[in-house]
């Protein structure tokens, strides 16, 4: 019996305000009978984020039972904190490590003083990692530190030491738990470990009970750093409930984005997902241009392992770490640098040496990191810049990575008349000579770099930086079907934006920009900043093109359709998407979303999904797939997204103009081995980026 699918989608297409990064719009709101999570973001207000933004630099500590094997198992030495599952150590054998975990050389104050002296302002330590072993005195399980020969709770001592030395104490907590019988899925090699009776809701209650212990017994906690949220058991609903629960226990606590289920890969905040905690967590990477408008923190190992690995001597030099810290701060982020202590309770000497060197640099240059904001420059060939607002104006901290051979440090496109400049390392703050050539400042430096780690120069301005950056054209789309509102922006004081269309640069007599400009035909827009009748920036140009939408399959907005898509499931080993039409599917049926169910195996499988997508209004749409491994998306048989290939989590996108109504959609996906994922997103000039709602999929 065909069910009548009335899709009456509510679209709030009103602008909710124009931010630097463009207009933020409400998205598709399916009918009230479909469960859609609230889309408001519940990030802590600026006041609660203040200490974290001031801190900029913290210590990550991965410490647990995995330190006992120290990365070695059956003659192999490449393991870390994942050793239980990477080396396929059965549960009862791994549990035996408990009896030999006795870190008698652990000294909480030694660890905290080391962090403090390195210039770190907070410590995030693994209360429970994926192996399920609890490094704190929990009453919820005996798989914890109190039942080891150590017999006492190191978290209590660390909390006290952090309080004593003025660092924020924070917990890492893994949602994924390879030990608890109620956590599913099991590791795929644990064939003989039953899932009988496993109840995830009971595990969820276990989690809440432990979080209650962590937030009740150790004083004020700065951050709850969740992790291991990527498996099928977790979802946004659990994430939101845990976020609210934790914030109810300690209202000022910060929670990272891994509490939700929307994070993609090791990137920052969730893409288009409603809910992403208080900050993003790019891991082992520094986003090229930061993550504008979002708080984020890069977490990184000092060598190649989070947990202690006795053979891994590949530690990053202190100079490299210091320059990473400056790079991250220049993009507005925090740096969470990891140490992996031994089973005896010692932080490796190699880590200590680096932290001491970093600390000596921070004692002189810390003001160029703490409480700074991202660089006002789009790019500096010789290094990085951080900035700090002061009561007298702005201090620009110039981190000189590449020393100018001629001793002349050129600062491009800045119109301010600076007050002075000096090396932070110069106790006498001897003023450096500053010259101007046209729109650039030049600071005259000694021929050789005084600090091989990283020299920082403080440049004092009496006002906001006045850079000759051209205006920004804040439009993600440069094609349209009917009309398009073009938004121009310049964050500079006392400049006018003047614009024109065609192939000439705007002049002072060109129209003045006073708000969004609507175009209804293809056009090339040019824009430039002016002050007192004179141009004070170069011009920027962008072509906007009117295109015809692909017609929908009918003109009726109401139609009889079945919810969900048709799917075909295949098995095979591919390096790229095969032509599935040549294969006989193993299973077929209908499915409500781009899910990998039903399937017989976790590897070497493929899916084809087909059906229709309801397009709410005629416009240009950007679709993306975020997949591991390959995926391709066709709309009306046009290849819109080509994300094919054997790869980790990768996002690819493409645009297509569509008329309101139903359009054919087909997606092909394959997974070879390892982790797998498929997320499909949609956005348009009037819809914020979001996972393609299953409510608008039908067949
Ligand atoms: O699987 C964990 C890993 O062991 C480590 O804890 C890192 C640190 O951010 N997080 C996960 C990998 O993304």
XYZ file of C-alpha atoms and ligand atoms in Angstrom:
712
model
C 0.000 0.000 0.000
C 1.585 3.203 -1.076
C 1.554 5.726 1.687
C 0.821 9.242 0.699
C 3.819 11.315 1.454
C 2.866 14.892 1.856
C 5.986 16.924 2.076
C 5.056 20.315 3.355
C 8.382 21.647 4.327
C 8.586 24.812 6.341
C 11.359 26.986 5.042
C 12.489 29.947 7.000
C 14.331 31.701 4.294
C 14.770 34.962 6.068
C 18.202 36.358 6.658
C 19.106 36.093 10.281
C 21.861 38.623 10.085
C 24.987 39.309 8.146
C 28.214 38.260 9.783
C 31.712 38.714 8.455
C 31.464 35.289 6.925
C 28.174 36.044 5.263
C 24.519 35.540 5.966
C 23.397 32.826 8.306
C 20.023 31.385 7.355
C 17.746 28.860 8.954
C 17.662 25.579 7.201
C 15.089 23.077 6.006
C 12.627 22.344 8.801
C 10.768 19.115 8.008
C 7.207 18.628 9.131
C 6.778 18.524 12.867
C 6.248 14.769 12.856
C 9.840 14.110 11.913
C 12.418 14.145 14.694
C 14.717 16.983 13.990
C 17.140 18.255 16.580
C 17.062 21.840 17.672
C 19.439 23.768 15.499
C 20.452 26.452 17.910
C 24.047 26.264 19.040
C 24.472 26.086 22.771
C 28.076 27.235 22.940
C 29.203 28.744 26.186
C 29.075 32.550 26.176
C 32.270 34.515 25.696
C 32.679 35.010 29.419
C 32.994 31.261 30.012
C 35.350 30.881 27.070
C 37.543 33.757 28.268
C 40.099 31.706 30.301
C 40.416 29.179 27.462
C 41.005 31.878 24.839
C 43.522 33.544 27.119
C 45.319 30.232 27.764
C 46.112 29.275 24.148
C 48.462 26.460 25.314
C 47.702 23.273 27.286
C 49.091 19.844 28.114
C 47.375 16.677 26.935
C 48.217 13.546 28.968
C 47.486 10.049 27.674
C 48.127 7.760 30.629
C 46.604 4.336 31.309
C 47.089 0.588 31.317
C 48.486 0.763 27.763
C 51.663 2.242 29.320
C 52.415 -1.218 30.757
C 53.137 -2.928 27.385
C 54.584 0.454 26.324
C 53.755 -0.119 22.687
C 55.121 -3.669 22.368
C 53.202 -6.896 21.817
C 54.286 -10.220 20.345
C 57.542 -8.707 19.194
C 55.930 -5.759 17.465
C 56.665 -2.301 18.888
C 54.495 0.097 16.915
C 51.523 0.250 19.252
C 50.193 3.008 21.473
C 47.009 3.537 23.459
C 45.111 1.446 20.892
C 47.220 -1.637 21.635
C 44.348 -3.735 22.960
C 42.486 -3.599 19.677
C 45.389 -3.051 17.276
C 47.232 -6.102 18.659
C 43.932 -7.958 19.182
C 44.656 -8.673 22.837
C 41.731 -10.570 24.352
C 39.925 -8.832 27.209
C 41.006 -11.163 29.989
C 44.654 -10.968 28.881
C 44.591 -7.161 28.697
C 42.941 -6.937 32.114
C 46.004 -8.636 33.596
C 47.978 -5.442 32.995
C 46.011 -4.078 35.947
C 48.009 -6.241 38.316
C 51.319 -4.791 37.209
C 50.319 -1.123 36.982
C 52.045 0.539 39.928
C 53.390 3.993 38.931
C 55.298 4.529 42.158
C 57.409 7.311 40.615
C 54.336 9.401 39.832
C 54.500 12.874 41.380
C 51.539 15.063 40.566
C 53.278 18.300 41.501
C 56.259 17.443 39.312
C 53.971 16.986 36.312
C 51.970 20.151 36.964
C 55.079 22.263 37.611
C 56.526 20.971 34.326
C 53.378 22.066 32.494
C 53.308 25.415 34.260
C 56.982 26.113 33.568
C 56.430 25.237 29.916
C 53.877 28.021 29.757
C 50.861 25.721 29.670
C 47.699 26.955 31.365
C 45.578 23.796 31.472
C 45.969 20.026 31.620
C 43.635 17.518 29.940
C 44.218 13.951 31.184
C 42.628 10.654 30.150
C 40.201 9.709 32.906
C 39.099 6.797 30.712
C 40.397 5.966 27.247
C 38.876 3.558 24.734
C 40.190 0.512 26.654
C 37.677 1.329 29.380
C 40.248 1.415 32.185
C 39.438 4.198 34.635
C 42.371 6.232 35.937
C 40.140 7.592 38.687
C 38.473 6.142 41.739
C 35.104 5.236 40.228
C 32.501 3.174 42.027
C 30.916 2.076 38.750
C 33.496 -0.593 37.913
C 36.479 -2.271 39.552
C 38.398 -1.851 36.310
C 40.057 1.208 37.788
C 43.254 2.519 39.333
C 42.209 1.783 42.931
C 42.247 -1.968 42.253
C 45.840 -1.883 40.987
C 48.902 -2.190 43.244
C 48.972 1.631 43.101
C 45.763 1.680 45.140
C 45.203 5.460 45.156
C 43.676 8.054 42.855
C 46.212 10.127 40.869
C 43.449 12.376 39.620
C 42.863 13.682 43.133
C 46.555 14.562 43.404
C 46.644 16.197 39.986
C 43.513 18.215 40.751
C 45.140 19.471 43.953
C 48.413 20.273 42.192
C 46.631 22.191 39.434
C 44.787 24.201 42.042
C 48.073 24.886 43.835
C 49.930 26.015 40.704
C 47.013 27.814 39.053
C 46.337 25.545 36.083
C 42.883 24.436 34.950
C 42.340 20.709 35.504
C 40.426 18.970 32.707
C 39.320 15.430 31.864
C 39.413 13.442 28.643
C 36.630 10.826 28.563
C 36.141 8.247 25.835
C 32.579 7.443 24.792
C 33.831 4.333 23.025
C 34.559 1.615 25.588
C 36.101 -1.672 24.558
C 35.703 -3.167 28.045
C 32.157 -2.476 29.198
C 29.823 -5.352 28.234
C 27.004 -2.970 27.311
C 29.071 -0.955 24.834
C 28.551 -1.953 21.236
C 29.900 -2.522 18.654
C 32.459 -5.084 19.762
C 35.848 -5.045 18.052
C 35.395 -6.926 14.815
C 38.090 -9.488 15.757
C 36.369 -10.267 19.096
C 34.367 -13.012 17.450
C 33.947 -15.022 20.634
C 32.896 -12.130 22.879
C 29.145 -12.280 23.091
C 26.937 -9.263 22.581
C 24.129 -11.094 24.316
C 22.273 -8.827 26.712
C 24.260 -5.728 25.793
C 22.163 -2.680 26.533
C 23.562 0.646 25.283
C 21.148 2.667 27.382
C 22.571 0.941 30.444
C 26.033 1.908 29.228
C 24.786 5.484 28.756
C 23.679 5.481 32.412
C 27.125 4.140 33.374
C 28.688 7.043 31.498
C 26.498 9.563 33.289
C 27.313 8.029 36.669
C 31.031 8.296 35.928
C 30.740 11.839 34.643
C 28.916 12.677 37.846
C 31.876 11.284 39.818
C 34.378 13.207 37.704
C 32.481 16.468 38.092
C 31.687 16.012 41.765
C 34.892 14.664 43.299
C 37.744 16.672 41.754
C 36.718 20.299 42.156
C 36.181 22.721 39.302
C 36.898 21.075 35.961
C 37.861 23.347 33.073
C 37.018 21.106 30.116
C 35.396 17.764 29.485
C 37.226 16.534 26.420
C 35.088 13.802 24.879
C 36.437 11.398 22.303
C 35.527 8.119 20.579
C 32.170 9.402 19.426
C 32.423 8.139 15.860
C 30.947 4.627 16.160
C 27.393 3.783 15.203
C 26.208 3.514 18.812
C 26.529 7.268 19.415
C 24.271 9.993 18.033
C 23.413 13.649 18.347
C 20.618 12.927 20.811
C 22.991 11.228 23.247
C 25.499 13.998 22.659
C 23.096 16.769 23.465
C 21.837 14.973 26.569
C 25.376 14.444 27.865
C 26.322 18.049 27.084
C 23.335 19.338 29.028
C 24.012 16.857 31.849
C 27.638 17.896 32.223
C 26.772 21.579 32.074
C 24.132 21.052 34.760
C 26.786 19.545 37.032
C 29.333 22.312 36.372
C 27.697 25.222 34.502
C 31.011 26.899 33.649
C 32.637 23.800 32.174
C 33.633 23.745 28.497
C 32.896 20.712 26.347
C 34.606 19.943 23.051
C 32.852 19.113 19.786
C 33.388 15.367 20.109
C 30.412 15.121 22.443
C 28.169 15.303 19.381
C 28.091 12.947 16.431
C 28.667 15.491 13.731
C 32.438 15.776 13.641
C 33.910 14.791 10.334
C 37.275 13.085 10.455
C 39.901 14.854 12.499
C 38.629 18.197 11.468
C 37.236 20.926 13.609
C 33.630 21.555 14.490
C 30.882 19.492 12.909
C 30.040 20.377 9.336
C 26.505 21.678 9.244
C 25.504 19.705 12.259
C 23.268 21.395 14.757
C 25.374 20.737 17.753
C 29.086 20.971 18.225
C 29.993 21.693 21.815
C 32.128 24.703 22.647
C 35.154 24.265 20.431
C 36.473 22.308 17.481
C 39.280 19.757 17.739
C 41.445 19.394 14.636
C 43.854 16.605 15.487
C 47.506 16.256 14.410
C 46.903 19.130 12.010
C 46.756 22.913 11.896
C 43.896 24.183 9.730
C 45.439 26.220 6.882
C 43.382 29.312 7.597
C 42.171 28.427 11.069
C 38.405 27.988 11.455
C 37.064 31.539 11.207
C 34.353 32.437 13.700
C 34.832 29.252 15.727
C 36.887 28.419 18.805
C 39.215 25.530 18.029
C 42.149 23.655 19.486
C 44.736 21.559 17.654
C 45.742 18.506 19.670
C 49.055 16.923 18.755
C 51.555 14.315 19.864
C 55.164 15.247 20.543
C 56.340 12.032 18.864
C 54.128 9.608 16.930
C 52.073 8.149 19.756
C 49.555 9.485 22.264
C 50.139 6.683 24.757
C 53.692 5.801 25.862
C 55.714 3.865 23.270
C 59.185 3.004 24.517
C 60.709 2.740 21.043
C 59.214 5.900 19.544
C 62.048 8.434 19.688
C 60.695 10.552 16.845
C 60.080 13.631 18.947
C 59.440 16.978 17.291
C 62.234 19.509 17.988
C 61.287 22.272 20.420
C 61.843 24.852 17.652
C 59.207 23.151 15.510
C 56.760 22.971 18.398
C 57.262 26.656 19.240
C 56.640 27.640 15.630
C 53.515 25.452 15.564
C 52.305 27.248 18.676
C 52.833 30.605 16.963
C 51.166 29.341 13.770
C 48.129 28.080 15.677
C 47.777 31.256 17.748
C 48.130 33.364 14.571
C 45.037 31.564 13.292
C 43.081 32.043 16.496
C 43.468 28.534 17.908
C 44.711 26.736 21.025
C 47.490 24.147 21.108
C 47.003 20.998 23.230
C 50.406 19.303 23.232
C 50.554 15.680 24.379
C 52.827 13.740 26.713
C 52.552 9.977 27.251
C 53.842 9.021 30.731
C 55.319 5.592 31.476
C 53.804 2.844 33.642
C 56.202 4.000 36.374
C 54.587 7.460 36.389
C 57.359 9.326 34.594
C 57.020 11.757 31.708
C 59.640 10.753 29.100
C 62.911 12.681 29.274
C 62.575 13.699 25.636
C 59.275 15.422 26.450
C 60.738 17.113 29.522
C 63.670 18.515 27.534
C 61.343 20.015 24.944
C 58.934 21.423 27.484
C 61.791 23.119 29.326
C 63.022 24.742 26.109
C 59.505 25.814 25.215
C 59.119 27.248 28.693
C 62.283 29.340 28.364
C 60.889 30.771 25.123
C 57.460 31.380 26.636
C 58.953 33.283 29.577
C 60.200 35.902 27.094
C 57.531 35.701 24.389
C 54.420 34.414 26.141
C 52.623 37.745 25.730
C 52.707 37.105 21.965
C 50.615 33.967 22.563
C 48.408 34.387 25.649
C 45.110 36.141 25.018
C 46.062 37.049 21.461
C 43.743 37.031 18.481
C 44.295 35.828 14.953
C 46.465 37.748 12.541
C 44.843 40.685 10.728
C 46.938 39.814 7.666
C 45.792 37.267 5.112
C 49.343 36.063 4.545
C 52.893 36.969 5.561
C 55.746 35.508 3.515
C 58.245 35.633 6.380
C 56.200 34.316 9.285
C 53.127 34.803 11.425
C 51.381 37.577 13.328
C 49.281 37.555 16.472
C 47.550 40.626 17.799
C 46.335 41.988 21.110
C 43.998 44.899 21.718
C 45.249 47.315 24.382
C 43.837 50.450 25.932
C 46.228 52.420 23.705
C 45.454 50.615 20.475
C 46.885 47.328 19.195
C 50.116 45.400 19.553
C 51.063 43.314 16.526
C 53.413 40.459 17.456
C 55.540 39.609 14.431
C 56.867 36.025 14.607
C 59.775 35.971 12.168
C 60.136 32.420 10.853
C 62.335 33.340 7.860
C 64.917 36.001 8.672
C 65.187 38.644 5.905
C 68.642 38.315 4.296
C 68.900 42.123 3.982
C 67.663 42.802 7.491
C 64.520 44.523 6.153
C 61.253 43.085 7.410
C 58.466 44.232 5.113
C 54.933 44.435 6.502
C 52.598 44.620 3.522
C 49.607 46.866 3.041
C 49.439 48.659 6.379
C 48.542 52.350 6.570
C 48.931 52.918 10.308
C 51.707 55.184 11.558
C 53.231 52.929 14.204
C 54.316 54.186 17.563
C 57.364 51.914 17.999
C 58.748 48.417 17.582
C 61.171 46.285 19.597
C 62.193 42.669 20.143
C 60.308 41.004 22.968
C 63.637 39.472 23.955
C 65.205 42.937 24.357
C 64.897 43.917 28.016
C 65.865 47.497 27.077
C 63.117 47.534 24.434
C 65.503 49.364 22.129
C 63.404 50.914 19.392
C 63.890 49.430 15.956
C 64.028 51.734 12.935
C 60.768 51.785 10.978
C 60.475 53.091 7.400
C 57.572 53.360 4.986
C 57.600 52.492 1.314
C 54.226 53.293 -0.270
C 51.703 51.013 1.445
C 54.282 48.937 3.309
C 56.163 49.352 6.529
C 59.771 48.184 6.767
C 61.411 47.370 10.087
C 65.199 47.374 10.001
C 66.602 44.311 11.765
C 70.098 43.029 12.563
C 71.566 40.881 9.805
C 71.319 37.734 11.939
C 68.393 36.321 13.886
C 69.028 36.791 17.633
C 66.904 33.781 18.606
C 67.289 30.507 16.693
C 64.020 29.253 18.192
C 61.845 32.158 17.057
C 62.259 35.911 17.293
C 59.195 38.033 18.021
C 58.912 41.772 17.396
C 56.219 43.867 19.068
C 54.852 46.592 16.775
C 52.699 49.174 18.602
C 49.767 50.849 16.839
C 47.648 53.639 18.329
C 44.501 52.191 16.710
C 43.138 49.094 14.967
C 45.328 47.768 12.181
C 44.488 49.695 9.017
C 45.391 47.275 6.262
C 44.934 47.837 2.587
C 42.975 44.651 2.166
C 40.313 45.009 -0.498
C 36.699 44.472 0.550
C 35.480 40.890 0.768
C 32.678 39.680 -1.473
C 30.760 37.525 0.993
C 28.991 35.177 -1.352
C 29.561 31.450 -1.324
C 27.729 31.063 -4.617
C 28.678 32.764 -7.861
C 25.830 31.309 -9.891
C 22.126 31.928 -9.494
C 18.841 31.075 -11.190
C 16.730 34.127 -10.569
C 18.429 36.898 -8.608
C 21.299 37.097 -6.167
C 22.070 39.433 -3.279
C 25.763 40.353 -3.265
C 27.227 41.260 0.099
C 30.419 43.297 0.470
C 32.353 43.665 3.716
C 35.394 45.468 5.033
C 36.374 45.315 8.702
C 38.413 48.527 8.348
C 37.580 51.811 10.064
C 36.720 54.965 8.100
C 36.700 53.457 4.635
C 33.938 53.514 2.040
C 33.372 50.644 -0.331
C 32.655 51.683 -3.891
C 31.740 49.229 -6.592
C 30.867 48.871 -10.238
C 30.124 46.221 -12.814
C 32.175 45.451 -15.894
C 35.915 45.377 -16.417
C 37.109 48.677 -14.902
C 38.301 49.379 -11.368
C 35.925 51.395 -9.203
C 36.713 55.106 -8.797
C 35.526 57.532 -6.147
C 32.547 58.443 -8.314
C 31.441 54.786 -8.513
C 28.365 53.826 -6.476
C 28.791 53.694 -2.691
C 28.033 50.316 -1.092
C 25.338 50.705 1.541
C 23.931 47.159 1.699
C 23.326 43.940 -0.287
C 23.127 44.529 -4.025
C 20.705 42.400 -6.029
C 21.649 41.279 -9.509
C 19.249 39.604 -11.935
C 21.597 39.060 -14.864
C 25.137 37.710 -15.151
C 27.673 40.351 -14.155
C 31.244 40.941 -13.011
C 31.341 42.999 -9.847
C 34.387 45.052 -8.788
C 34.834 46.633 -5.364
C 37.489 48.808 -3.691
C 38.031 50.712 -0.436
C 38.260 54.517 -0.427
C 39.131 57.079 2.236
C 38.836 60.861 1.846
C 38.208 60.356 -1.852
C 41.328 58.243 -2.424
C 41.624 54.485 -3.025
C 43.199 52.712 -0.006
C 43.054 49.172 -1.314
C 43.368 47.223 -4.500
C 40.154 46.237 -6.264
C 38.540 42.826 -6.002
C 36.456 41.288 -8.767
C 34.048 38.383 -8.988
C 31.900 37.097 -11.822
C 28.314 36.130 -11.051
C 26.528 33.998 -13.598
C 22.795 33.421 -14.131
C 22.070 29.818 -15.105
C 18.951 27.834 -15.918
C 17.733 25.321 -13.350
C 17.294 21.653 -14.187
C 13.511 21.093 -14.447
C 11.922 18.970 -11.732
C 10.134 15.743 -12.616
C 6.682 17.322 -12.346
C 5.004 20.527 -11.408
C 3.087 19.182 -8.448
C 4.456 19.845 -5.006
C 2.208 17.135 -3.563
C 2.686 13.699 -4.918
C 2.340 10.093 -3.794
C 5.786 8.835 -2.930
C 7.288 6.316 -0.567
C 9.606 7.697 2.105
C 13.236 6.727 1.762
C 15.431 5.526 -1.086
C 15.857 2.278 -2.950
C 19.168 0.627 -2.174
C 21.274 -2.140 -3.692
C 23.991 -3.789 -1.593
C 27.088 -5.322 -3.187
C 30.194 -7.085 -1.971
C 33.606 -6.888 -3.605
C 37.093 -5.482 -3.267
C 37.586 -2.283 -5.242
C 40.068 0.594 -5.391
C 37.463 2.853 -6.930
C 33.759 2.781 -7.653
C 32.897 -0.037 -10.040
C 30.035 0.066 -12.519
C 27.626 -1.577 -10.161
C 25.108 -2.070 -12.941
C 27.323 -4.925 -14.138
C 27.016 -6.694 -10.782
C 24.144 -8.584 -9.204
C 23.211 -6.980 -5.871
C 23.334 -9.215 -2.836
C 20.498 -7.351 -1.151
C 17.995 -4.736 -2.271
C 15.227 -2.827 -0.542
C 14.285 0.618 0.746
C 16.155 2.638 3.347
C 15.438 5.941 5.070
C 18.891 7.461 4.724
C 22.379 6.836 3.319
C 23.077 4.040 5.788
C 25.174 0.914 5.509
C 22.456 -1.449 6.569
C 21.757 -4.251 5.987
C 25.207 -5.590 5.220
C 27.012 -8.848 5.848
C 30.485 -7.458 6.505
C 32.287 -4.323 7.622
C 34.715 -4.300 4.696
C 34.661 -4.780 0.934
C 31.108 -3.683 0.376
C 29.256 -1.124 -1.723
C 25.871 0.525 -1.878
C 23.852 2.279 -4.542
C 21.001 4.497 -3.347
C 18.404 5.789 -5.772
C 15.229 7.810 -5.589
C 14.143 11.413 -5.489
C 15.033 14.458 -3.459
C 12.499 17.214 -2.837
C 13.981 20.618 -3.641
C 12.183 23.348 -1.707
C 12.779 26.251 -4.035
C 14.380 26.960 -7.376
C 17.974 27.859 -6.656
C 21.598 26.771 -6.924
C 22.465 23.994 -4.508
C 25.793 22.741 -3.269
C 25.875 19.058 -2.400
C 28.815 17.364 -0.732
C 29.723 13.870 0.294
C 32.039 13.234 3.196
C 33.060 9.645 2.763
C 35.583 6.948 3.580
C 36.131 5.374 1.051
C 34.836 6.567 -2.319
C 31.459 8.026 -3.299
C 29.789 9.749 -6.248
C 26.522 11.669 -6.308
C 24.333 12.250 -9.357
C 21.329 14.534 -9.545
C 19.188 14.060 -12.687
C 22.000 11.827 -14.010
C 24.460 14.758 -13.764
C 27.589 13.895 -11.772
C 27.499 16.599 -9.087
C 30.023 15.159 -6.583
C 32.988 13.002 -7.537
C 34.544 11.797 -4.303
C 35.673 8.479 -5.706
C 38.830 6.651 -4.681
C 40.449 4.766 -1.864
C 40.838 7.366 0.895
C 40.151 8.346 4.447
C 37.424 10.780 5.419
C 37.366 13.260 2.537
C 34.793 15.881 1.610
C 34.112 16.828 -1.991
C 31.296 19.052 -3.218
C 29.636 20.307 -6.368
C 26.892 22.732 -7.412
C 23.797 22.331 -9.535
C 20.857 24.641 -10.295
C 17.537 22.907 -9.625
C 13.912 23.890 -10.069
C 11.535 23.430 -7.124
C 10.122 19.899 -6.984
C 11.402 16.343 -7.132
C 14.706 15.454 -8.708
C 16.284 12.094 -9.321
C 19.148 11.364 -6.962
C 21.626 8.505 -7.122
C 24.600 7.858 -4.900
C 27.214 5.107 -5.247
C 29.568 4.279 -2.387
C 32.253 1.700 -1.678
C 34.258 0.717 1.396
C 37.461 -1.285 1.075
C 38.900 -1.789 4.596
C 39.259 0.210 7.842
C 36.856 2.895 8.959
C 33.857 3.773 6.856
C 31.576 6.786 6.702
C 29.128 8.498 4.415
C 27.511 11.871 5.044
C 25.706 13.826 2.352
C 25.185 17.553 2.875
C 23.164 20.239 1.148
C 23.340 24.024 1.191
C 22.156 26.921 -0.918
C 22.208 30.742 -0.719
C 19.194 30.426 1.563
C 19.970 27.161 3.379
C 22.852 26.713 5.789
C 25.015 23.645 5.239
C 23.417 20.588 6.786
C 23.155 16.837 6.358
C 20.592 16.076 3.673
C 17.420 15.534 5.731
C 16.013 12.056 5.248
C 12.541 13.624 5.276
C 13.097 14.941 1.747
C 14.245 11.627 0.312
C 11.654 9.420 -1.363
C 11.095 6.975 -4.159
O 41.458 7.269 19.152
C 41.850 8.439 19.859
C 43.322 8.450 20.073
O 43.712 7.332 20.813
C 43.694 9.725 20.822
O 43.080 9.733 22.103
C 43.245 10.934 19.999
C 43.561 12.210 20.747
O 42.757 13.230 20.283
N 41.833 10.849 19.756
C 41.358 9.676 19.098
C 41.773 9.638 17.649
O 41.130 10.709 16.970
